[in-house]
Backbone as numpy.savetxt, mean C-alpha at the origin, in Angstrom:
# Nx Ny Nz CAx CAy CAz Cx Cy Cz
-0.01 14.40 -7.65 0.37 13.08 -8.13 -0.58 12.61 -9.24
-1.82 13.11 -9.22 -2.77 12.73 -10.26 -2.26 13.14 -11.64
-1.80 14.38 -11.75 -1.33 14.86 -13.05 -0.11 14.08 -13.52
0.81 13.81 -12.62 2.02 13.07 -12.98 1.69 11.67 -13.48
0.73 11.02 -12.86 0.38 9.66 -13.27 -0.49 9.65 -14.53
-1.35 10.64 -14.68 -2.28 10.63 -15.80 -1.67 11.22 -17.07
-1.01 12.37 -16.95 -0.53 13.08 -18.12 0.98 12.98 -18.31
1.64 12.32 -17.39 3.10 12.12 -17.43 3.84 13.45 -17.49
3.36 14.41 -16.71 4.06 15.68 -16.59 3.69 16.32 -15.27
4.57 17.21 -14.81 4.35 17.96 -13.58 4.45 19.44 -13.94
3.40 20.19 -13.63 3.37 21.61 -13.95 3.56 22.42 -12.68
4.46 23.40 -12.75 4.67 24.34 -11.65 4.28 25.72 -12.16
3.02 26.14 -11.94 2.52 27.37 -12.52 3.28 28.63 -12.09
3.70 28.69 -10.84 4.39 29.89 -10.35 5.72 30.08 -11.07
6.37 28.97 -11.39 7.67 29.05 -12.08 7.50 29.02 -13.60
6.30 28.69 -14.06 6.05 28.58 -15.49 6.81 27.44 -16.13
6.97 26.36 -15.39 7.76 25.22 -15.84 6.87 23.98 -15.92
7.06 23.20 -16.96 6.41 21.89 -17.08 7.49 20.86 -17.29
7.52 19.85 -16.43 8.55 18.80 -16.49 7.92 17.48 -16.90
8.65 16.71 -17.68 8.20 15.35 -18.01 8.35 14.47 -16.79
7.42 13.58 -16.61 7.43 12.70 -15.45 7.22 11.26 -15.91
8.12 10.77 -16.69 8.00 9.39 -17.18 8.82 8.48 -16.28
8.15 7.94 -15.31 8.82 7.07 -14.35 7.81 6.07 -13.81
8.32 5.12 -13.08 7.45 4.13 -12.44 7.19 4.56 -11.01
6.03 4.22 -10.51 5.68 4.55 -9.13 5.37 3.26 -8.40
6.04 3.08 -7.29 5.78 1.94 -6.42 5.27 2.52 -5.11
4.09 2.10 -4.71 3.48 2.65 -3.50 3.09 1.51 -2.56
3.07 1.81 -1.29 2.63 0.84 -0.28 1.68 1.54 0.68
0.72 0.80 1.19 -0.25 1.38 2.12 -0.62 0.35 3.17
-0.88 0.82 4.36 -1.36 -0.04 5.44 -2.87 0.06 5.53
-3.54 -1.03 5.89 -5.00 -0.98 6.01 -5.44 -0.13 7.20
-6.66 0.35 7.11 -7.24 1.12 8.21 -7.34 0.22 9.44
-7.06 0.76 10.58 -7.11 0.06 11.87 -6.11 -1.09 11.95
-5.18 -1.19 11.00 -4.11 -2.17 11.07 -4.46 -3.59 10.65
-5.69 -3.84 10.24 -6.10 -5.18 9.83 -6.84 -5.11 8.51
-6.49 -6.00 7.58 -7.15 -6.06 6.28 -8.44 -6.84 6.43
-9.54 -6.24 5.99 -10.85 -6.89 6.05 -11.19 -7.43 4.66
-11.15 -8.76 4.46 -11.39 -9.33 3.14 -12.80 -9.05 2.59
-13.74 -8.70 3.44 -15.09 -8.42 2.97 -15.20 -7.04 2.32
-14.20 -6.19 2.52 -14.18 -4.86 1.90 -13.25 -4.87 0.70
-13.42 -3.93 -0.18 -12.53 -3.79 -1.32 -11.20 -3.20 -0.91
-10.24 -3.21 -1.82 -8.91 -2.68 -1.54 -8.99 -1.19 -1.22
-9.73 -0.43 -2.00 -9.83 1.01 -1.80 -10.39 1.33 -0.41
-11.37 0.55 0.05 -11.97 0.80 1.36 -11.00 0.42 2.48
-10.21 -0.63 2.27 -9.27 -1.08 3.29 -8.14 -0.08 3.51
-7.68 0.55 2.45 -6.55 1.47 2.61 -6.97 2.93 2.57
-8.27 3.18 2.42 -8.82 4.54 2.42 -8.13 5.43 1.38
-8.05 4.89 0.17 -7.48 5.64 -0.95 -8.60 5.90 -1.96
-8.68 7.11 -2.47 -9.75 7.40 -3.44 -9.64 6.52 -4.68
-10.76 6.12 -5.22 -10.78 5.28 -6.42 -10.08 5.97 -7.59
-10.19 7.29 -7.64 -9.56 8.03 -8.74 -8.04 7.88 -8.73
-7.44 7.77 -7.55 -5.99 7.58 -7.45 -5.63 6.11 -7.62
-6.39 5.23 -7.02 -6.10 3.80 -7.10 -6.21 3.28 -8.54
-7.11 3.85 -9.32 -7.29 3.40 -10.70 -6.10 3.76 -11.60
-5.22 4.62 -11.15 -4.05 5.01 -11.94 -2.97 3.91 -11.95
-3.03 3.02 -10.99 -2.03 1.95 -10.90 -2.43 0.80 -11.81
-1.45 0.26 -12.53 -1.73 -0.87 -13.42 -1.90 -2.17 -12.64
-1.12 -2.35 -11.59 -1.16 -3.58 -10.81 -1.33 -3.24 -9.33
-2.15 -4.00 -8.65 -2.33 -3.84 -7.21 -2.21 -5.22 -6.58
-1.28 -5.36 -5.66 -1.08 -6.63 -4.96 -1.44 -6.44 -3.49
-2.17 -7.38 -2.94 -2.49 -7.37 -1.52 -1.64 -8.45 -0.87
-0.80 -8.04 0.06 0.05 -8.97 0.80 -0.48 -9.02 2.22
-0.94 -10.19 2.62 -1.51 -10.34 3.96 -0.64 -11.25 4.81
-0.55 -10.92 6.06 0.16 -11.73 7.04 -0.89 -12.49 7.83
-0.90 -13.79 7.69 -1.89 -14.61 8.39 -1.43 -14.79 9.83
-2.25 -14.34 10.75 -1.85 -14.32 12.16 -1.75 -15.71 12.78
-2.35 -16.72 12.17 -2.26 -18.08 12.72 -0.81 -18.54 12.79
-0.05 -18.29 11.75 1.35 -18.70 11.77 2.14 -17.88 12.78
1.78 -16.62 12.97 2.44 -15.79 13.97 2.25 -16.37 15.37
1.04 -16.82 15.64 0.76 -17.41 16.95 1.56 -18.69 17.16
1.70 -19.50 16.13 2.47 -20.73 16.24 3.94 -20.43 16.48
4.48 -19.45 15.78 5.89 -19.08 15.96 6.11 -18.52 17.36
5.22 -17.65 17.82 5.36 -17.06 19.16 5.28 -18.14 20.24
4.36 -19.08 20.09 4.24 -20.17 21.06 5.50 -21.01 21.09
6.04 -21.32 19.93 7.27 -22.12 19.85 8.43 -21.39 20.53
8.58 -20.11 20.25 9.68 -19.33 20.84 9.55 -19.28 22.35
8.35 -19.06 22.85 8.15 -19.01 24.31 8.41 -20.36 24.96
8.00 -21.44 24.33 8.27 -22.78 24.89 9.77 -23.06 24.94
10.47 -22.66 23.89 11.91 -22.88 23.86 12.59 -22.06 24.95
12.12 -20.85 25.18 12.71 -20.00 26.21 12.44 -20.56 27.60
11.27 -21.17 27.81 10.92 -21.71 29.12 11.71 -22.98 29.43
12.15 -23.69 28.40 12.91 -24.93 28.61 14.34 -24.67 29.06
14.82 -23.48 28.88 16.23 -23.18 29.22 16.41 -22.90 30.66
C-alpha cells in the first residue's frame, strides 16, 4: 500500500506488470484496547506506523462520548421498568 499511495502505481514483479493506481483511499481504524486516549497521538492510539499515516492528506478522529451513552441507556431502562 505504501507504493500505491506514494508513487501512484502498483508493481507486480513476478508478472512484470506495473499498474497505475490513481484513486482515493478511505480508511478506518479502531483504537487500541477499544478506547481513544486523548493524551496519546493518533498514530499511537491506532497503532499505525507514522510512515503510513503520513500518506493520508486528512485524518479525522470521531469519538463517541460515553456520558451520552449512559444517559440514553438509563432512559431506556427507566422506560422499560415503567411498563
